[in-house]
Each structure stands twice: as structure tokens, then as C-alpha cells.
Amino acid sequence: MEKIFADRVAKLFDVPDAQLREGMTDFMKEMERGLKNPTASTLYMEPCYVALPTGRERGRAVALDFGGTNARASLVELAADGLRVVRQVARPLRKAGAYDVTTRTTTREALFDFLASLVAEALAGNDTAQALPLGHTFSYGTHQENLHDARLIVWSKEIAVPGVEGELVNALLADALRRKRVNVRPTAILNDTVAVLLAAAFRAPGTAIGTIYATGFNSCYLETFGGKQPPMVYNIESGSYGHFPQNDYDKVLDAASAKPGAQRLEKQISGRYLGELMSRIVQDGDGLAELPAFTGEDVSRFATQGTEAEQIVARALIRRSARLAAMSLAAVLRHRADADGEARIAPQPLAIDGSVFEHMPVVKEAMRETLATLLSPEEADGLTFPLEKDASSTGAAIAAVLGA
């Protein structure tokens, strides 16, 4: 790949400040539309029916985390000195040459039996005479009417198992647990962003926004309604925002995805798609007949250790990703301030979990710079970005205890 080609591609991923301001304003409008009528917005704005923890919750619970590259099951203890993961097991959803539980040829029973087996393994050697509550971090778009279960709206992240969309997810899991004779009772289901928020609020009361920035991208927040009705945590499904302009590479990736037109913003931000964007650019730049298979980790490596051209492209991809992530967070912050009649955004933590945020170069600096541009330098200086590691497990355990 020649440097002149890399420079030309990098310009395609350079997002002007004015375009980000327009995106922030439109994202806020989509949030407001979704709160009134979810079908009128590209953002799902799903109520999550869970209160923020006080930090005084106690007990043992099982956490199941399904939504990234790996599925994880954990036994977690909530105690006076904090949260402790007693035992955790993880297994990839796909293992080359062995199995893949994500495809159209997988039955829903096989998928949920796979998850139930993980739970059984996490509990091996522990007393399960009394059924433990289970919190299920399920990181796909769902519709909830209570904390205990949710219907899958649509798969994302290239999951395509048939027979699950439109079904109650925890009911399917409970059936599998019974088949495997695992004495565990699903009591809560939540998105991974909500798990991040619960884990952060358990440690630092007052935290009101949680974000996952990894294989996928999404945020949730505490909606106050300006005090006119009881507060509610809302799962935004930020990655589904569908109005930000696409360049030619975005359009090709979108058209080739399992669900063209869906999760458009996520396809411009998340680790799952940064690798594919890099693959398509390298194929184009090097004139390759076959599409190389790069991952988000490869993009991170190219950004620091690649050739000059590879570094230019990788950093352009990561920088755009971070700026769009910051745009969506700026919209949430401004929406919350407006709802409460506050002229300025108060200093506060933005709890974030995820490998892209934690490990990729450029991300944190580009996010802070963009927030300072879209809000104000003073408001941006008041924001902190605590990393909530393993929050998908600890937050799910908190939800399980709250829902028991």
C-alpha cells in the first residue's frame, strides 16, 4: 500500500468538527424521539427496569456475559469490602475447526446449551443446594417490560442464530439450565452497558452514564425526566444510530454485513468492524484478489508497528471511531443537562469498559479533544473516564441480587 493511497483514504475518515456538531444535535433529537416513540427513532431507547445500586447490596450471584468474542460465566460475591469474582470461566463463541455457535445453522437449543454448560462449569465445586440468582448480561438489542426477561429485537455483531429474535431470552436460558440440571434461577437480564453503569454506581454513587467500547459500541444512562416522573435507566443502543454520513468503505462493509442498514454507527466505531474496514482498504490499496482477515487487534498493531502507510490508515480509522464515540456521549451529556434545566454540564464520571477504549492508541486523547470541541474545554475538564474492568460480570451479579 503506497503512502499516497493511504493519505487519500485517511481523508475519507477525517470527520470535520461541524459535521460532529450536527451529528450531536441530531443524536439528541433521536434520543428525544425514541423516548416518546421508539419506532420513530433509529435509537431503541429501551427502559431497563433496574434501580441504581446503593452499594449496600450483599450476597452471592451468578453472572453470565454473552455479547463479545467470548462468553463468560462467573460466581460473584457482593460484600462490604466490594465485589469479588470467586470463579470465572470463559469460552470463545467460535473456535476454528471445532465449533461455531453463532451461525444460521446453529439451533437456538445448541446456543443456550452452550451457555448453560459455562454456568455449570463456573459453579463446579461450589454448594448449589440453594438456587442462586443469575444476572444475564446480554449485549444485543432487546425489548424489556421488567428486569427479569427481555425479547431479542435483532441480532448484531454478525450473530445469526435463528429462532431467537422475538423470543424471551432468559426463558430460553432457563430451559437450557433445566436440561443441564443446573440449580440456578435467572432473575435479571441487562445490556452490558447497564452492567457497566451498575458496577460503577456500586463503587461510586452518582455515576449516571455507562458505555461499552469494545467488539460493539453502546451507552446507557439514568434518565431523570427533569423530576417530572421517576428516574429510569435507558439502554440507548447507540450503535443503531443511522444518520451519520457513510463513506464508500462504510457502504461496502454495510452492504456485505449480515444485516445491511442496521447498526450503522457501530459499524463505524466498534472493534468488530475496524478490522474489516482495514481489510477492505488493504485489499484495495494492494490490489489483492482475496480479502485479508484483519481484526481490531491488528488495527491497533498497525497503528504503532505498521509501515508508514499502514499507520496512517489505522490511526485514521481509530481517530474517527473515537470522535464518533465522543459525539454520542456529548449528546447524552447535553440531553441530561437540558432535561434538568442545567445550563452547564456538571463534573461527573463516564464509566467505560472495553478493549478498544482500554488498549487502542489515539482513542482517549481523541475522545477528550472532541468532547472539549463539542461541549466546552471547561466542561470536558470536569469529565473523568473510570475504566470498569470486568463490569459485565460484576454488574450482572448486582442486577441478579436486585432482581431476586
XYZ file of C-alpha atoms in Angstrom, residues 8-254:
247
model
C -6.203 9.726 0.281
C -8.021 7.072 2.320
C -7.251 8.847 5.605
C -9.049 11.938 4.316
C -12.196 9.837 3.801
C -12.189 9.093 7.547
C -11.450 12.670 8.640
C -14.663 13.991 10.216
C -14.942 17.811 10.380
C -15.952 19.423 13.679
C -19.038 20.948 12.051
C -20.248 17.513 10.965
C -19.770 16.210 14.515
C -21.789 19.126 15.932
C -24.602 18.341 13.510
C -24.367 14.682 14.497
C -24.519 15.512 18.211
C -27.614 17.657 17.733
C -29.339 15.016 15.624
C -28.390 12.257 18.084
C -30.092 14.274 20.847
C -33.209 14.640 18.704
C -33.201 10.881 18.057
C -32.985 10.270 21.811
C -35.975 12.525 22.411
C -37.963 10.894 19.607
C -37.129 7.453 20.971
C -38.261 8.353 24.481
C -41.646 9.339 23.092
C -41.953 6.593 20.462
C -39.100 4.103 19.852
C -40.420 3.241 16.383
C -39.874 6.867 15.329
C -36.121 6.766 16.031
C -33.080 4.791 14.924
C -32.178 4.650 18.650
C -34.098 1.995 20.575
C -34.168 3.933 23.899
C -35.176 0.841 25.853
C -36.158 1.186 29.554
C -34.209 -1.298 31.688
C -36.397 -1.528 34.823
C -33.482 -1.516 37.225
C -32.576 0.892 40.016
C -29.026 2.062 40.591
C -27.416 0.201 43.495
C -26.777 1.798 46.868
C -23.506 -0.061 47.463
C -25.072 -1.948 50.367
C -26.287 -4.958 48.350
C -24.941 -8.296 49.653
C -24.909 -11.959 48.638
C -23.665 -14.406 46.014
C -24.920 -14.488 42.451
C -24.079 -15.965 39.082
C -23.238 -13.692 36.171
C -23.458 -14.745 32.526
C -21.864 -12.418 29.990
C -22.851 -13.056 26.379
C -22.105 -10.420 23.804
C -18.452 -10.254 22.820
C -15.855 -12.556 21.329
C -16.089 -14.834 24.372
C -18.975 -15.907 26.602
C -18.187 -15.849 30.324
C -19.858 -17.238 33.428
C -18.851 -16.118 36.915
C -19.665 -16.695 40.548
C -19.601 -13.250 42.208
C -19.783 -12.179 45.842
C -21.164 -8.774 46.894
C -19.642 -7.871 50.250
C -18.971 -4.873 52.468
C -15.459 -4.550 51.044
C -16.702 -4.573 47.448
C -17.270 -7.011 44.605
C -15.273 -10.220 44.280
C -15.263 -12.695 41.408
C -14.961 -16.093 43.126
C -14.612 -18.116 39.923
C -14.897 -17.325 36.239
C -14.770 -19.427 33.083
C -14.772 -18.214 29.503
C -15.096 -19.835 26.133
C -14.956 -18.317 22.620
C -18.169 -18.342 20.614
C -16.162 -19.528 17.631
C -13.222 -21.945 17.666
C -11.667 -22.638 14.284
C -12.033 -26.253 13.247
C -14.058 -27.136 16.340
C -17.347 -25.257 16.645
C -19.181 -22.004 15.970
C -22.377 -21.275 17.924
C -23.159 -18.024 16.087
C -24.205 -19.081 12.589
C -27.518 -19.544 10.815
C -27.005 -23.309 11.010
C -26.835 -23.311 14.839
C -30.080 -24.197 16.637
C -31.188 -21.972 19.475
C -31.107 -25.006 21.781
C -27.448 -25.603 20.923
C -26.591 -21.959 21.606
C -28.277 -21.859 25.017
C -26.985 -25.307 25.987
C -23.502 -23.913 25.297
C -24.218 -21.030 27.715
C -25.735 -23.317 30.374
C -22.629 -25.519 30.235
C -20.495 -22.469 31.018
C -22.650 -21.708 34.071
C -22.298 -25.298 35.272
C -18.524 -25.088 34.895
C -18.346 -21.809 36.830
C -20.219 -23.405 39.738
C -18.178 -26.623 39.823
C -17.088 -27.370 43.386
C -19.453 -24.836 44.973
C -22.533 -25.578 47.087
C -25.598 -25.151 44.871
C -28.181 -26.753 47.169
C -29.997 -23.421 47.161
C -30.731 -21.939 43.747
C -28.536 -18.928 43.103
C -29.879 -15.892 41.228
C -28.369 -15.260 37.817
C -27.872 -11.948 36.075
C -27.525 -12.211 32.322
C -25.533 -9.553 30.504
C -26.996 -9.931 27.022
C -25.409 -7.387 24.713
C -27.891 -7.189 21.861
C -30.932 -5.025 21.255
C -33.852 -6.177 23.393
C -37.283 -5.041 24.462
C -37.960 -5.253 28.193
C -41.095 -4.886 30.282
C -39.408 -5.902 33.540
C -35.945 -6.695 34.872
C -36.405 -10.467 34.739
C -36.561 -11.101 30.987
C -36.367 -9.437 27.587
C -37.193 -10.198 23.967
C -34.384 -10.040 21.449
C -35.224 -7.413 18.834
C -32.424 -8.152 16.393
C -29.032 -9.853 16.440
C -25.939 -7.711 15.832
C -22.134 -8.284 15.713
C -22.720 -10.847 12.963
C -24.621 -13.292 15.213
C -27.271 -15.037 13.118
C -28.710 -17.953 15.149
C -32.325 -18.484 14.002
C -35.328 -18.795 16.282
C -34.163 -16.309 18.938
C -35.268 -12.923 17.596
C -38.635 -12.087 19.121
C -38.217 -14.646 21.929
C -37.718 -14.205 25.696
C -34.004 -14.710 26.184
C -33.934 -15.693 29.866
C -36.779 -18.156 29.304
C -34.608 -19.886 26.684
C -31.690 -19.843 29.115
C -33.838 -21.235 31.961
C -34.911 -24.126 29.697
C -31.270 -24.901 28.940
C -30.296 -24.752 32.630
C -33.049 -27.266 33.382
C -31.831 -29.510 30.586
C -28.342 -29.374 32.079
C -29.711 -29.748 35.657
C -28.006 -26.574 36.877
C -29.647 -25.187 40.034
C -29.629 -21.530 39.011
C -32.550 -19.145 38.547
C -32.276 -16.282 36.006
C -33.607 -13.176 37.819
C -32.285 -10.333 35.669
C -31.275 -9.536 32.120
C -29.431 -6.412 31.131
C -27.283 -4.925 28.436
C -23.527 -4.802 29.015
C -23.656 -1.014 29.185
C -26.163 -1.265 32.044
C -23.824 -3.723 33.766
C -21.050 -1.139 33.480
C -23.310 1.531 34.964
C -24.408 -0.692 37.872
C -20.848 -1.742 38.696
C -19.634 1.853 38.565
C -22.534 3.173 40.651
C -21.943 0.435 43.268
C -18.422 1.804 43.754
C -19.090 5.486 43.077
C -22.667 6.671 43.747
C -23.657 9.450 41.375
C -22.378 7.732 38.227
C -25.132 8.116 35.634
C -23.639 7.048 32.257
C -22.141 3.696 31.263
C -20.502 2.788 27.961
C -19.101 -0.301 26.268
C -16.407 0.430 23.699
C -15.104 -2.938 22.501
C -16.369 -5.547 20.000
C -19.551 -3.457 19.935
C -20.376 0.093 20.963
C -23.260 1.297 23.129
C -24.194 3.553 26.045
C -26.870 3.754 28.718
C -27.770 6.487 31.168
C -30.077 7.464 34.009
C -32.982 9.481 32.576
C -34.335 11.927 35.162
C -37.250 13.354 33.136
C -36.468 16.658 34.810
C -38.031 15.334 38.019
C -41.475 15.019 36.407
C -41.560 11.217 36.795
C -39.421 8.538 38.500
C -35.911 8.101 37.079
C -35.240 5.172 34.736
C -32.070 3.659 33.276
C -32.317 3.630 29.475
C -30.337 1.478 27.065
C -29.798 3.787 24.101
C -28.425 1.205 21.638
C -26.140 3.972 20.394
C -24.660 1.782 17.671
C -28.003 1.696 15.903
C -27.903 5.459 15.182
C -28.458 5.607 11.456
C -27.958 9.174 10.260
C -24.208 9.803 10.305
C -22.757 10.008 6.773
C -21.029 6.910 5.383
C -18.008 6.968 3.100
C -17.524 4.444 0.286
C -15.769 1.897 2.514
C -18.550 2.149 5.104
C -21.131 1.492 2.412
C -19.351 -1.590 1.064
C -18.900 -3.014 4.574
C -22.532 -2.326 5.425
